[in-house]
Tab-separated table of C-alpha atoms in Angstrom:
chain	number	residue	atom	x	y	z
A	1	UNK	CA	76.686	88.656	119.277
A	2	UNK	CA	79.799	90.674	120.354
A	3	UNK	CA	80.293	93.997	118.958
A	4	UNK	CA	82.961	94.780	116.666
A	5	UNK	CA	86.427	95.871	117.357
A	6	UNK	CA	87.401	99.315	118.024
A	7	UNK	CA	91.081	99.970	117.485
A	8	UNK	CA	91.944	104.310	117.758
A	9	UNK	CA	94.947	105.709	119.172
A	10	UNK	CA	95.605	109.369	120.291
A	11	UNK	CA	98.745	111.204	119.710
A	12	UNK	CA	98.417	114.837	120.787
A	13	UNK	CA	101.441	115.775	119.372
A	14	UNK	CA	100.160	114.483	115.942
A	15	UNK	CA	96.873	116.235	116.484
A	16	UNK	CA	97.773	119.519	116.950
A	17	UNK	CA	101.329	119.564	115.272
A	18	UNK	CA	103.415	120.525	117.939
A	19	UNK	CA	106.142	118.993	119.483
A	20	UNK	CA	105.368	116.479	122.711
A	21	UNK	CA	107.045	115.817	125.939
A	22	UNK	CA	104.902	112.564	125.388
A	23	UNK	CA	103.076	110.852	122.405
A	24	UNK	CA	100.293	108.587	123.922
A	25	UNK	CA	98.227	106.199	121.921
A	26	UNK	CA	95.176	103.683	123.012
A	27	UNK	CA	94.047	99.869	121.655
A	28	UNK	CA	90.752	98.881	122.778
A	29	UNK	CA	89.904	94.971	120.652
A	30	UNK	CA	87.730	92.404	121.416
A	31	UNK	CA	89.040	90.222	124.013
A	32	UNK	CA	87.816	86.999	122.718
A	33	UNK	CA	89.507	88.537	119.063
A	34	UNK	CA	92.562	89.125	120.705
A	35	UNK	CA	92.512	85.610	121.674
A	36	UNK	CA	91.527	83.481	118.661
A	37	UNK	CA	94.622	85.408	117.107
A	38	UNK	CA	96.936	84.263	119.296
A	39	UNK	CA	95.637	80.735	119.374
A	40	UNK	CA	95.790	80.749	115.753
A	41	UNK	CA	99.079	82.497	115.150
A	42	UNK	CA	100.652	80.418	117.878
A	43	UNK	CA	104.009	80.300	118.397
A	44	UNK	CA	104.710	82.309	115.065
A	45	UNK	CA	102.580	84.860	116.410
A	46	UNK	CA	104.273	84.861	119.759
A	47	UNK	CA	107.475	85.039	117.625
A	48	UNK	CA	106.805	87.488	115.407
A	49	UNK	CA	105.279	90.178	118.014
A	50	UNK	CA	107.528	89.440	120.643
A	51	UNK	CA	111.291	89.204	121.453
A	52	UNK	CA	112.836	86.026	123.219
A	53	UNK	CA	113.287	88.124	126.187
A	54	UNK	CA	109.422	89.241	126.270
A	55	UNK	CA	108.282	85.815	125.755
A	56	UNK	CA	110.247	85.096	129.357
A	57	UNK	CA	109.011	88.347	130.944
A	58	UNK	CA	106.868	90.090	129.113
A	59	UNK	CA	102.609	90.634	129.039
A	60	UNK	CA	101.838	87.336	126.860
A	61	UNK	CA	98.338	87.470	125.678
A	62	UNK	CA	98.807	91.689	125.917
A	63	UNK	CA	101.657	92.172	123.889
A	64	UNK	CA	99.914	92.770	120.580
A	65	UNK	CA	97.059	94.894	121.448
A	66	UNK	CA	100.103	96.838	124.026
A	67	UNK	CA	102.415	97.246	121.229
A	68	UNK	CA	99.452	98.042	118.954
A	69	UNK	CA	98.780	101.084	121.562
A	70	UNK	CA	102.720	101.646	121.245
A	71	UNK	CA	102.816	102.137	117.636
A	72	UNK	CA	100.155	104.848	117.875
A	73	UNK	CA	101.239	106.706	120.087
A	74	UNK	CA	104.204	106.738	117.791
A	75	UNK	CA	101.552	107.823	114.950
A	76	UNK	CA	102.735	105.475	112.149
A	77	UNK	CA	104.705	102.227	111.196
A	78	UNK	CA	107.633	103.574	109.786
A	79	UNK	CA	109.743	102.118	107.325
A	80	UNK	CA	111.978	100.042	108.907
A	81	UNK	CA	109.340	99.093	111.692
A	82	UNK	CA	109.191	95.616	112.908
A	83	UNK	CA	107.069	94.135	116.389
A	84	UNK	CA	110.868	94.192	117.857
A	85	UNK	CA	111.333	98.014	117.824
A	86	UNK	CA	109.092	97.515	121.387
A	87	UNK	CA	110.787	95.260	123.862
A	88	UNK	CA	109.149	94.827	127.418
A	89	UNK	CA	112.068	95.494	130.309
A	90	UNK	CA	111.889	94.912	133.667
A	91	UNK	CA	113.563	98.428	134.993
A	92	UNK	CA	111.813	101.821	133.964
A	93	UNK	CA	114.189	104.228	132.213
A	94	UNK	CA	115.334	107.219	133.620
A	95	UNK	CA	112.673	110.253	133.493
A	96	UNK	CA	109.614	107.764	133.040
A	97	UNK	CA	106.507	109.680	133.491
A	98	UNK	CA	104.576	106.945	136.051
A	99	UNK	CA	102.509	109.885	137.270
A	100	UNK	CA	101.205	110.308	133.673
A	101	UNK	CA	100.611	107.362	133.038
A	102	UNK	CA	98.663	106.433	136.213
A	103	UNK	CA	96.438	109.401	135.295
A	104	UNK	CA	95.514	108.728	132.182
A	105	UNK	CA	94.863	104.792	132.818
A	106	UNK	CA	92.706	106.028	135.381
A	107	UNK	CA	90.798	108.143	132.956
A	108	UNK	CA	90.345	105.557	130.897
A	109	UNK	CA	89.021	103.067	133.059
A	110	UNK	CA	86.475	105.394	133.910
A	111	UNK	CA	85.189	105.865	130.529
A	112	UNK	CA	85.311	102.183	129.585
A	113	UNK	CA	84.939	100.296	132.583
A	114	UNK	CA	87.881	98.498	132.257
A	115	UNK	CA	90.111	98.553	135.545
A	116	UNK	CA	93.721	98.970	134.358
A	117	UNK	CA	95.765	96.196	136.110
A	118	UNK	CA	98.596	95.357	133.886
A	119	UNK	CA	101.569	97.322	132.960
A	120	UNK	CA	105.355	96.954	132.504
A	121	UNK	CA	108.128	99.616	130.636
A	122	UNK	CA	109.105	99.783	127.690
A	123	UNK	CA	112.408	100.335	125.235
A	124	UNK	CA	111.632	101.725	121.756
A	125	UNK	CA	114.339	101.183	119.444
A	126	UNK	CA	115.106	101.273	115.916
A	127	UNK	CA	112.593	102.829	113.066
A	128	UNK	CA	109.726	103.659	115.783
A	129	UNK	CA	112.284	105.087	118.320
A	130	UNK	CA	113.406	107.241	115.151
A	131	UNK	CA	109.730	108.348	114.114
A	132	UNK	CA	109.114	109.160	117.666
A	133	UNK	CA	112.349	111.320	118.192
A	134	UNK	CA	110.972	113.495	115.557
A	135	UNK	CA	107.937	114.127	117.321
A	136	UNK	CA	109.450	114.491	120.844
A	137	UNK	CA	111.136	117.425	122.181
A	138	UNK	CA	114.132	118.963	120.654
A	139	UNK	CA	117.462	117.885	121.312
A	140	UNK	CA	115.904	114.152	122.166
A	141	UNK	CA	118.156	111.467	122.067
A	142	UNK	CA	116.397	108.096	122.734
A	143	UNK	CA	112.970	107.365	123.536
A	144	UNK	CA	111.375	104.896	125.963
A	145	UNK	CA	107.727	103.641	126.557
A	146	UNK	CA	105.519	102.502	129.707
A	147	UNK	CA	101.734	100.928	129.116
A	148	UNK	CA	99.342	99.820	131.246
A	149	UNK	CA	96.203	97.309	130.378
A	150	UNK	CA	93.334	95.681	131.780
A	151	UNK	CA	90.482	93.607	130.224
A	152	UNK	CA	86.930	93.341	131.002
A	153	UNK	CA	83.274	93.343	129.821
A	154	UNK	CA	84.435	91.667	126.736
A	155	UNK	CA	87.022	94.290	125.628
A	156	UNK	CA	90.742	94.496	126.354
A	157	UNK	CA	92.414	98.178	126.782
A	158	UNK	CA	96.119	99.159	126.679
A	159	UNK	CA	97.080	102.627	126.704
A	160	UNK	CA	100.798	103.498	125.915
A	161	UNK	CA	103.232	106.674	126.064
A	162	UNK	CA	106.598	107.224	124.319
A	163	UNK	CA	108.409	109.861	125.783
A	164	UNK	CA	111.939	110.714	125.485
A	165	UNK	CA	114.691	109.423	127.892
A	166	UNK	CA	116.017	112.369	130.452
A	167	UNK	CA	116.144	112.587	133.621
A	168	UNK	CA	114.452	116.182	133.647
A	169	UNK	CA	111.159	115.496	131.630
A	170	UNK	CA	108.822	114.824	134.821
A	171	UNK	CA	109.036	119.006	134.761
A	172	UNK	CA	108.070	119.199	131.149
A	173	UNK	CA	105.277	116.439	131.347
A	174	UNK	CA	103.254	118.470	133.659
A	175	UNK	CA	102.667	120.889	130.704
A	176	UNK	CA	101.190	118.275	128.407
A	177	UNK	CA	99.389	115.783	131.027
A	178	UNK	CA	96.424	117.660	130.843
A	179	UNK	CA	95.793	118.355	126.986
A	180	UNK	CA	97.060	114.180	126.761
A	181	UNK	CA	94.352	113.092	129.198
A	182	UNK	CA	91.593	114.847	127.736
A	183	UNK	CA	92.391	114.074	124.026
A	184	UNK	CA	92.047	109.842	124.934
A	185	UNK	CA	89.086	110.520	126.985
A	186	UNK	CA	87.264	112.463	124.115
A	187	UNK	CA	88.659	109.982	121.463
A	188	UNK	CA	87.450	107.244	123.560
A	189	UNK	CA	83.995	108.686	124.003
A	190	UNK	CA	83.569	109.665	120.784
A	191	UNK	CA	84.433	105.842	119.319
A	192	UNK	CA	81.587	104.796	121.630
A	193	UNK	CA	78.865	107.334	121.017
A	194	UNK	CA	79.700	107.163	117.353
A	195	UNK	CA	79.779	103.431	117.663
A	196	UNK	CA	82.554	100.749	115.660
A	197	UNK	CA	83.395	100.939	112.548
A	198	UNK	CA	81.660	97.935	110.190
């Protein structure tokens, strides 16, 4: 018998009430409950989570549990949201914080043994591009995302950032990488020493 799913996210920014240069939020589901979803949903799932132009490009199978990570590093669904407000795109935004997230999905991996082999970029539009300006530094004007994933032992992980689109935030990034890092490596050790959730 598999264990239950564990679905957290971690937006440091929501945590401690200040304003981000990056909200970053983590999915970890059951692989095999990831699946059966999909196979169920079929093509209306496919439809529903994912834009014509994803369903060309984008991460299949990870979509869901990717925009799943997506929405919490936003913090919420806002009104408004739909599955659409996160469109995989082939070419990174200006300002993208690669270095971030290559940091942080190698923190992860090492705390749940998943190797991180996936990723694409993101554009965040509508209500959770709004809900995310709010949180992001002042003056803001559009946001963007990036994720990576990886499944193994059973589980699948995708980790996400939002971050806002400008071509100077790889300066202000460095201040938050730290605090971001730590916060999904304690949130991820504490779901697993405090066990799932029944």
């Amino acid at each position: 018998m598999s264990a239950p799913a564990v679905l957290m996210g971690v937006n440091p920014g929501v945590l401690t009430g200040v304003e981000s240069a990056v909200l970053m939020g983590v999915d970890i589901v059951e692989a095999d409950r990831l699946a059966r979803a999909a196979e169920r949903g079929g093509e209306v799932f496919a439809r529903h989570v994912t834009t014509p132009a994803e369903r060309a490009f984008g991460p299949g199978l990870a979509a869901f549990s990717v925009k799943e990570s997506l929405i919490k590093a936003v913090g919420v669904r806002p009104p408004g949201f739909t599955w659409q407000d996160f469109e995989a795109v082939a070419d990174a935004p200006s300002g993208w914080p690669a270095g971030l997230l290559d940091e942080a999905a190698e923190e992860l991996s090492a705390s749940t043994g998943v190797s991180m082999t996936g990723g694409t970029t993101y554009a965040v539009r509508g209500a959770s591009a709004r809900a995310a300006l709010q949180q992001l530094r002042a003056g803001a004007k559009e946001a963007a995302g990036a994720a990576r994933w990886g499944e193994g032992g059973g589980l699948f992980v995708s980790l996400a950032v939002v971050y806002a689109v400008d071509a100077s935030l790889e300066a202000t990034v460095e201040a938050t990488v730290e605090a971001t890092v730590e916060a999904t490596v304690e949130a991820t050790v504490r779901v697993e020493e405090e066990g799932s959730p029944s």
